[in-house]
XYZ file of C-alpha atoms in Angstrom:
556
model
C 0.000 0.000 0.000
C 1.438 3.348 -1.110
C 1.681 6.178 1.440
C -0.916 8.211 -0.504
C -3.480 5.394 -0.791
C -6.793 5.877 0.995
C -9.969 3.826 1.394
C -13.060 6.025 1.182
C -16.829 5.623 1.188
C -19.019 8.049 -0.782
C -22.802 7.526 -1.006
C -24.687 9.121 -3.907
C -28.095 7.938 -2.670
C -29.803 6.258 0.273
C -28.079 8.161 3.102
C -30.356 10.825 4.530
C -33.264 9.239 2.651
C -34.869 5.819 2.275
C -34.556 4.394 -1.220
C -32.392 5.162 -4.265
C -29.386 3.365 -2.768
C -26.011 3.938 -4.387
C -22.762 3.565 -2.471
C -19.204 3.999 -3.694
C -15.982 2.656 -2.294
C -12.777 4.231 -3.539
C -9.186 3.068 -3.120
C -5.943 4.732 -4.159
C -4.479 8.236 -4.110
C -7.009 11.067 -4.014
C -6.584 12.050 -7.681
C -6.557 8.487 -9.075
C -8.948 6.301 -7.115
C -10.470 3.067 -8.345
C -14.199 2.889 -7.575
C -16.450 0.006 -6.590
C -20.189 0.688 -6.936
C -22.542 -1.035 -4.498
C -26.195 -1.065 -5.642
C -27.938 1.246 -8.102
C -31.503 1.814 -6.942
C -34.490 4.078 -7.448
C -37.274 5.657 -5.426
C -40.741 6.958 -6.213
C -41.552 10.596 -6.878
C -43.867 12.477 -4.565
C -45.966 15.587 -4.955
C -42.819 17.619 -5.644
C -42.587 16.097 -9.116
C -46.075 15.705 -10.643
C -46.272 13.268 -13.528
C -42.834 11.781 -12.840
C -42.632 7.983 -12.721
C -39.408 7.261 -10.835
C -36.488 9.047 -9.200
C -32.949 7.861 -9.950
C -29.598 8.968 -8.512
C -27.606 11.540 -10.456
C -24.404 9.749 -11.529
C -22.576 12.610 -13.229
C -19.625 12.053 -10.875
C -19.407 8.398 -11.882
C -19.624 9.309 -15.556
C -16.473 11.407 -15.174
C -14.804 8.462 -13.392
C -16.050 5.772 -15.777
C -12.599 4.509 -16.734
C -11.794 3.986 -13.030
C -14.827 1.823 -12.134
C -13.920 -1.733 -11.139
C -17.506 -2.970 -11.206
C -21.055 -2.736 -9.909
C -22.008 -5.123 -7.083
C -25.683 -5.730 -6.258
C -26.524 -6.881 -2.725
C -30.126 -7.982 -3.465
C -33.032 -7.559 -5.838
C -35.232 -4.854 -4.302
C -36.019 -1.966 -6.629
C -34.442 0.564 -4.283
C -31.177 -1.314 -4.884
C -31.414 -2.413 -8.552
C -34.210 -0.251 -9.988
C -31.921 2.240 -11.768
C -29.657 -0.331 -13.440
C -31.495 -0.569 -16.760
C -31.644 3.208 -17.188
C -28.190 4.162 -15.912
C -25.949 1.228 -16.798
C -25.616 2.408 -20.442
C -23.877 5.524 -19.090
C -21.342 3.407 -17.192
C -20.992 0.124 -19.124
C -19.208 -1.545 -16.217
C -19.354 -5.250 -15.311
C -22.083 -6.309 -12.870
C -21.668 -8.889 -10.099
C -24.426 -10.459 -8.023
C -25.929 -13.802 -6.981
C -28.483 -15.973 -8.754
C -31.922 -14.726 -7.738
C -30.985 -11.063 -8.101
C -29.488 -11.761 -11.519
C -32.660 -13.610 -12.547
C -34.890 -10.735 -11.443
C -32.783 -8.172 -13.281
C -32.762 -10.247 -16.448
C -36.535 -10.800 -16.307
C -37.041 -7.083 -15.851
C -34.692 -6.297 -18.752
C -36.486 -8.714 -21.058
C -39.864 -7.132 -20.330
C -38.988 -3.440 -20.459
C -39.100 -1.558 -23.773
C -35.888 0.280 -24.553
C -33.795 -1.693 -22.052
C -30.221 -2.670 -22.991
C -30.058 -5.694 -25.282
C -27.896 -7.430 -22.706
C -26.194 -6.815 -19.371
C -22.705 -8.142 -18.477
C -23.805 -9.929 -15.298
C -21.475 -12.351 -13.554
C -23.289 -14.662 -11.122
C -21.000 -15.194 -8.142
C -20.981 -17.878 -5.475
C -21.530 -16.827 -1.904
C -18.403 -17.223 0.191
C -16.066 -17.155 -2.829
C -14.242 -13.788 -2.998
C -14.464 -11.844 -6.266
C -11.380 -9.849 -7.218
C -12.272 -6.416 -8.629
C -9.170 -4.279 -9.017
C -7.908 -3.403 -5.528
C -11.093 -4.808 -3.957
C -11.814 -8.378 -2.901
C -15.552 -8.825 -2.360
C -17.163 -11.701 -0.466
C -20.959 -12.220 -0.455
C -22.337 -13.224 2.967
C -25.961 -14.431 3.255
C -28.319 -12.299 5.337
C -32.042 -12.641 5.994
C -34.235 -9.969 4.426
C -37.678 -9.628 2.853
C -36.411 -10.887 -0.511
C -34.411 -14.071 -1.135
C -30.711 -14.091 -1.904
C -29.812 -10.963 0.087
C -26.180 -10.476 1.041
C -23.856 -8.397 3.120
C -20.450 -7.724 1.591
C -17.014 -8.196 3.094
C -14.856 -5.748 1.123
C -11.127 -6.231 1.599
C -8.398 -3.813 0.553
C -4.816 -3.209 1.615
C -6.203 -0.509 3.916
C -8.453 -2.910 5.795
C -11.737 -4.831 5.836
C -15.151 -3.190 5.524
C -18.495 -4.907 6.151
C -21.280 -3.427 4.028
C -24.428 -4.942 5.512
C -26.919 -4.124 2.765
C -30.484 -4.705 3.986
C -30.682 -7.400 6.661
C -32.236 -8.730 9.848
C -31.495 -11.583 12.228
C -34.161 -14.165 11.378
C -33.316 -17.793 12.161
C -36.441 -19.032 10.289
C -36.851 -16.905 7.138
C -39.197 -19.432 5.368
C -37.397 -18.910 2.034
C -33.654 -18.496 1.621
C -30.817 -18.623 4.091
C -30.691 -17.052 7.557
C -28.068 -14.451 8.340
C -24.688 -16.178 8.563
C -23.785 -15.096 12.085
C -20.846 -17.506 12.231
C -19.223 -15.875 9.203
C -19.841 -12.394 10.603
C -18.229 -13.428 13.878
C -15.239 -14.798 11.952
C -14.884 -11.442 10.196
C -14.932 -9.791 13.607
C -12.112 -12.072 14.689
C -10.201 -11.146 11.514
C -10.541 -7.454 12.359
C -13.087 -5.128 10.794
C -12.018 -1.566 10.140
C -15.513 -0.239 9.381
C -19.134 -1.299 9.133
C -21.521 0.499 6.760
C -24.834 -0.509 8.286
C -28.602 -0.370 7.654
C -30.431 2.170 9.859
C -34.063 1.760 8.739
C -35.396 0.454 12.061
C -32.817 2.034 14.370
C -35.603 3.860 16.230
C -37.406 0.634 17.143
C -36.504 -1.388 20.230
C -36.290 -5.148 20.427
C -35.987 -7.720 17.657
C -38.141 -8.094 14.551
C -40.452 -11.138 14.572
C -39.546 -13.997 12.266
C -41.109 -14.574 8.863
C -42.113 -18.022 10.159
C -44.258 -16.366 12.851
C -46.060 -14.388 10.162
C -46.665 -17.569 8.156
C -48.278 -19.208 11.193
C -50.468 -16.162 11.756
C -51.589 -16.126 8.121
C -52.634 -19.779 8.378
C -54.893 -18.931 11.323
C -56.392 -15.930 9.534
C -57.283 -17.974 6.450
C -58.684 -20.747 8.640
C -61.114 -18.361 10.334
C -62.252 -16.607 7.151
C -65.752 -17.429 5.870
C -65.449 -16.118 2.322
C -62.724 -15.005 -0.070
C -59.370 -13.852 1.301
C -57.205 -11.495 -0.739
C -53.640 -10.708 0.314
C -51.592 -7.824 -0.981
C -47.881 -7.759 -0.281
C -44.603 -6.638 -1.809
C -44.178 -8.589 -5.042
C -40.562 -9.416 -4.217
C -41.352 -11.075 -0.866
C -41.146 -14.701 -1.961
C -41.225 -15.926 1.639
C -44.548 -14.135 2.178
C -45.923 -15.527 -1.085
C -44.947 -19.016 0.033
C -46.454 -18.434 3.480
C -49.754 -17.267 1.944
C -49.845 -20.250 -0.405
C -49.197 -22.730 2.399
C -51.910 -21.059 4.491
C -54.337 -21.444 1.591
C -53.539 -25.102 0.888
C -53.673 -25.991 4.600
C -57.266 -24.711 4.595
C -58.370 -26.377 1.363
C -58.219 -23.270 -0.814
C -56.839 -22.496 -4.282
C -54.367 -19.653 -4.881
C -54.999 -17.078 -7.602
C -52.200 -14.641 -8.495
C -53.096 -11.280 -10.043
C -50.508 -8.779 -11.292
C -47.563 -8.795 -13.688
C -44.962 -7.906 -11.053
C -46.016 -10.894 -8.942
C -46.001 -13.205 -11.947
C -42.474 -12.109 -12.880
C -41.064 -12.688 -9.387
C -42.862 -16.023 -9.013
C -41.454 -17.169 -12.362
C -37.886 -16.407 -11.274
C -38.481 -17.963 -7.834
C -39.681 -21.222 -9.408
C -36.677 -21.296 -11.743
C -34.394 -20.887 -8.710
C -36.177 -23.625 -6.718
C -37.456 -21.239 -4.053
C -41.062 -22.431 -4.420
C -40.359 -26.165 -4.678
C -43.279 -28.178 -3.326
C -45.774 -25.346 -3.881
C -48.353 -26.250 -6.567
C -48.779 -24.014 -9.584
C -50.945 -20.983 -8.927
C -54.164 -20.239 -10.781
C -54.519 -17.264 -13.106
C -57.010 -14.415 -12.782
C -59.294 -16.111 -15.317
C -60.011 -18.907 -12.813
C -61.087 -16.548 -10.041
C -64.747 -16.258 -11.013
C -65.215 -20.032 -11.246
C -64.002 -20.820 -7.730
C -66.418 -20.917 -4.746
C -66.003 -17.929 -2.426
C -64.874 -20.111 0.447
C -62.265 -21.897 -1.686
C -60.140 -19.018 -2.960
C -57.137 -17.032 -1.743
C -55.955 -14.250 -4.048
C -52.513 -12.634 -4.000
C -52.683 -9.147 -5.493
C -50.265 -6.426 -6.510
C -50.894 -2.910 -5.234
C -49.961 -2.836 -1.547
C -48.703 0.745 -1.984
C -51.782 2.018 -3.804
C -50.219 1.997 -7.272
C -52.919 3.351 -9.627
C -52.842 0.545 -12.216
C -52.091 -2.333 -9.840
C -54.704 -5.017 -9.204
C -55.865 -3.934 -5.743
C -56.500 -0.298 -6.703
C -58.524 -1.382 -9.735
C -60.520 -3.851 -7.633
C -61.215 -1.202 -4.971
C -62.413 1.169 -7.701
C -64.535 -1.629 -9.257
C -62.476 -1.324 -12.427
C -60.889 -4.780 -12.745
C -62.114 -6.892 -15.677
C -61.852 -10.243 -13.860
C -61.631 -9.750 -10.086
C -64.341 -8.429 -7.767
C -64.834 -8.558 -4.013
C -68.173 -8.933 -2.212
C -69.404 -7.879 1.244
C -67.898 -10.197 3.842
C -64.739 -10.934 1.846
C -61.427 -10.167 3.581
C -58.472 -8.125 2.283
C -55.199 -8.482 4.216
C -52.476 -5.855 3.801
C -49.484 -8.112 4.417
C -47.139 -5.147 3.999
C -46.261 -1.789 5.483
C -47.172 1.498 3.865
C -44.068 3.279 2.612
C -43.969 6.892 3.903
C -45.601 9.132 1.313
C -48.105 6.492 0.168
C -50.512 6.837 3.091
C -53.121 8.857 1.188
C -53.497 6.445 -1.732
C -53.476 3.374 0.522
C -56.149 4.936 2.740
C -58.236 5.592 -0.374
C -58.195 1.863 -1.123
C -58.974 0.879 2.487
C -61.907 3.263 2.649
C -63.268 2.194 -0.743
C -63.200 -1.465 0.312
C -64.851 -0.822 3.684
C -67.646 1.212 2.049
C -68.445 -1.857 -0.053
C -68.643 -4.134 2.984
C -65.238 -5.774 2.547
C -63.307 -6.484 5.738
C -59.762 -5.085 5.909
C -56.929 -6.382 8.097
C -53.571 -4.619 8.520
C -50.525 -5.014 10.727
C -52.262 -2.799 13.290
C -54.701 -5.607 14.098
C -52.679 -8.800 13.552
C -49.233 -10.211 12.812
C -49.520 -10.066 9.018
C -46.216 -8.363 8.225
C -42.696 -8.020 9.583
C -39.969 -5.703 8.432
C -36.872 -6.995 6.701
C -34.654 -4.545 8.587
C -32.958 -4.806 12.004
C -34.319 -3.268 15.157
C -32.029 -2.048 17.919
C -31.638 -5.487 19.461
C -30.420 -6.904 16.148
C -28.100 -3.940 15.554
C -26.618 -4.563 18.992
C -25.976 -8.197 18.078
C -24.378 -7.209 14.748
C -21.934 -4.918 16.550
C -21.186 -7.684 19.054
C -20.349 -10.031 16.196
C -18.362 -7.693 13.957
C -16.675 -5.403 16.544
C -15.747 -2.647 14.062
C -13.403 0.248 14.717
C -15.630 2.597 12.692
C -19.417 2.757 12.247
C -21.074 4.626 9.382
C -24.906 4.525 9.600
C -26.609 4.467 6.170
C -29.966 3.571 4.603
C -32.236 5.921 6.485
C -33.459 9.451 7.034
C -31.743 11.852 9.421
C -33.584 10.551 12.505
C -32.689 6.911 11.745
C -29.028 7.776 11.128
C -28.836 9.840 14.328
C -30.372 7.134 16.526
C -28.137 4.493 14.950
C -25.054 6.644 15.630
C -26.030 7.085 19.291
C -26.524 3.339 19.637
C -23.136 2.573 18.070
C -21.430 5.001 20.438
C -23.214 3.444 23.431
C -21.893 0.047 22.338
C -18.309 1.286 22.474
C -17.503 1.705 18.789
C -14.385 3.921 18.844
C -15.297 6.067 15.832
C -18.820 6.878 14.600
C -19.102 9.043 11.488
C -22.113 11.126 10.480
C -22.548 10.810 6.730
C -24.999 12.003 4.065
C -25.277 11.744 0.299
C -22.341 13.420 -1.438
C -19.935 13.112 1.502
C -16.587 11.393 0.987
C -15.636 9.582 4.195
C -12.067 8.390 4.661
C -12.210 5.013 6.380
C -8.451 4.317 6.418
C -5.665 5.023 7.092
C -5.888 7.481 9.943
C -9.011 8.763 11.661
C -12.335 8.204 9.930
C -13.700 11.579 8.808
C -15.256 13.559 5.994
C -12.471 14.608 3.648
C -14.279 15.729 0.503
C -17.596 16.048 -1.320
C -18.702 14.770 -4.724
C -21.637 15.893 -6.884
C -24.916 14.093 -6.232
C -28.590 14.694 -6.866
C -31.652 13.277 -8.575
C -32.740 12.333 -12.040
C -36.451 12.139 -12.811
C -37.697 9.419 -15.122
C -40.448 11.195 -17.012
C -41.943 8.801 -19.560
C -38.927 7.546 -21.521
C -36.754 10.555 -20.648
C -34.315 11.188 -17.812
C -34.616 14.781 -16.607
C -32.138 16.546 -14.324
C -33.388 17.844 -10.996
C -32.803 21.444 -12.090
C -34.687 21.150 -15.383
C -37.414 23.742 -15.940
C -40.132 21.233 -16.778
C -40.624 19.934 -13.215
C -41.105 23.276 -11.390
C -43.190 24.561 -14.302
C -45.437 21.506 -14.098
C -45.671 21.924 -10.335
C -46.737 25.543 -10.793
C -49.319 24.527 -13.398
C -50.807 22.075 -10.919
C -51.398 24.923 -8.460
C -52.577 27.828 -10.644
C -53.594 26.480 -14.055
C -52.831 28.146 -17.372
C -54.240 30.629 -19.856
C -53.314 30.534 -23.551
C -53.875 33.624 -25.680
C -53.353 33.785 -29.446
C -53.409 37.099 -31.338
C -52.779 37.730 -35.038
C -51.522 41.196 -36.069
C -50.542 42.643 -39.436
C -47.436 44.679 -40.226
C -49.220 47.920 -39.453
C -50.236 46.712 -35.982
C -53.835 46.052 -36.885
C -55.692 42.959 -35.721
C -55.960 40.275 -38.413
C -58.789 38.454 -36.637
C -60.473 37.899 -33.301
C -58.186 36.887 -30.401
C -58.374 33.266 -29.216
C -58.339 32.301 -25.523
C -58.195 28.924 -23.744
C -58.079 28.245 -20.000
C -56.848 25.041 -18.341
C -57.118 24.115 -14.666
C -58.905 27.341 -13.773
C -62.414 27.571 -12.235
C -65.154 28.178 -14.759
C -66.567 31.014 -12.657
C -64.750 33.556 -10.553
C -65.844 35.738 -7.625
C -69.328 37.178 -8.143
C -70.198 34.421 -10.656
C -68.087 35.937 -13.412
C -67.562 33.609 -16.380
C -63.794 33.185 -16.331
C -63.333 32.519 -20.046
C -65.384 35.591 -20.989
C -63.517 37.634 -18.379
C -60.144 36.711 -19.873
C -61.327 37.342 -23.425
C -62.766 40.740 -22.454
C -59.447 41.608 -20.802
C -57.498 40.680 -23.929
C -59.802 42.730 -26.187
C -59.752 45.745 -23.872
C -55.967 45.620 -23.594
C -55.554 45.435 -27.367
C -57.984 48.308 -27.911
C -56.016 50.450 -25.491
C -52.662 49.929 -27.227
C -51.420 52.150 -30.056
C -50.592 50.331 -33.311
C -46.915 51.105 -32.880
C -46.801 49.016 -29.688
C -48.762 46.216 -31.342
C -46.019 45.996 -33.991
C -43.511 44.857 -31.319
C -44.399 41.151 -30.705
C -42.369 40.837 -27.487
C -43.796 44.010 -25.941
C -47.331 43.029 -26.977
C -46.984 39.548 -25.448
C -45.601 40.955 -22.190
C -48.432 43.506 -21.908
C -51.140 40.904 -22.517
C -49.583 38.460 -20.065
C -49.516 41.047 -17.280
C -53.086 42.129 -17.985
C -54.491 38.577 -18.065
C -52.745 37.451 -14.881
C -53.899 40.569 -13.046
C -57.496 40.188 -14.270
C -57.705 36.537 -13.211
C -56.148 37.308 -9.853
C -58.792 39.990 -9.245
C -61.659 37.464 -9.397
C -59.890 34.273 -8.245
C -57.066 35.298 -5.936
C -54.438 33.382 -7.941
C -52.232 34.348 -10.860
C -52.177 31.645 -13.554
C -49.379 30.734 -15.906
C -50.073 32.709 -19.086
C -48.786 31.897 -22.573
C -49.285 34.533 -25.264
C -48.725 33.635 -28.924
C -48.354 36.519 -31.375
C -48.775 35.616 -35.030
C -47.493 38.222 -37.502
C -49.312 38.162 -40.866
């Protein structure tokens, strides 16, 4: 190791927020580091970006460092860890390394998405067998999570060993997949761990998360007590939950119907990987209407209120094949992601109004998190015994509480870190030494739009105040070549005092034109500016809001 070599960690997403995970490890001198990318995820847009489908991390820093990237390593197959790969990999074109189920999910997604790369250079690695990527040696260590084939990473360099936990929990009976390999983690602790980069999602919750096996037992009881149809909605990627629901159905003499493309895709990959061995083939939506009410269990997409997912369409009585009747039961075997409460509540209320019973994790053990609570974090630190702790994967509160816990457990150095920070892990004291560019990209239809692009704030403004379009034709002498044309969008039809808003705008345009000398009409820019000011002021006078106003001047 050269005297100028450093090992650094630099997150571009997922630290200070939940979702959109993208972590970087760099090794070498400051001006010539080699980079290892860990995960490349997405998140969902909120009200701040109307009409936007997904939010991806801004990778402009990585694009400038493309020739120095050793590879992209994926810890597991959740969308907040792999969801940006298809859109952003073409900008990087680096090799990808992951394990079997994650690779299968990514390939199935690639095959079904228009415009995706024709192929991805994925190397499927074996857990426990180190992968050499430039100055990094990466070992995949099984951990329990809410999707199969999840892994922590042991990242070795000449500067020391780092444990990157990914998403994990301590679950000795995960139903599908392997439990967390505590023996291997303890062995790494014996070897000497310089730093742990650790999941903070549930750092504010005491105790230990229940096991997936406990949920499966609870689901069996719920199905056994139900009189009519039972419909479960859960995260499509939770194969253990899907298996638990299926076993609950079969134990009570019921058939399983699966509804939703995302579920079908995950189930297909799970069967290929042997994760649903012994579970009979599921029935399609077409079979639903032919099964007796007391003999069916449905598994539906839409636990987060997605507008075109099965559950939302069923709640709105808009599904062509699936309907629920009074007395049927819908079980939300999931948690509501922050920001989705309003749309999920819409579904719950719509179902209850129609006489459908609804069960959530507030009433019964129907869901457990895939992330560690404080008791599990304490055990992880006992096993690994790191010199440095860097809390990640969480909002500010989660990171803060995790840092306090790590300090209370005697970790010598605890570093506060957020997206864009460059944290030196070794040699010397762990601390923030630099910053790199970071941000967001909005996936808007088939386009990727930068966070600072005009279209997003303009669209947000339109959603608040509407728009007026004015078209005026003038001749070279400044005379009108026809009647003005006016359109209003997103504006009340009638203003204060019952004034017809369209007529009010048109009258304003005509009056403004009549009051202008022909010389001023001959200047298109000045004419447009005058009309825009007049229209916005007139609308504000009878509505209390100033709309966006577009004025088109046609010279004839």
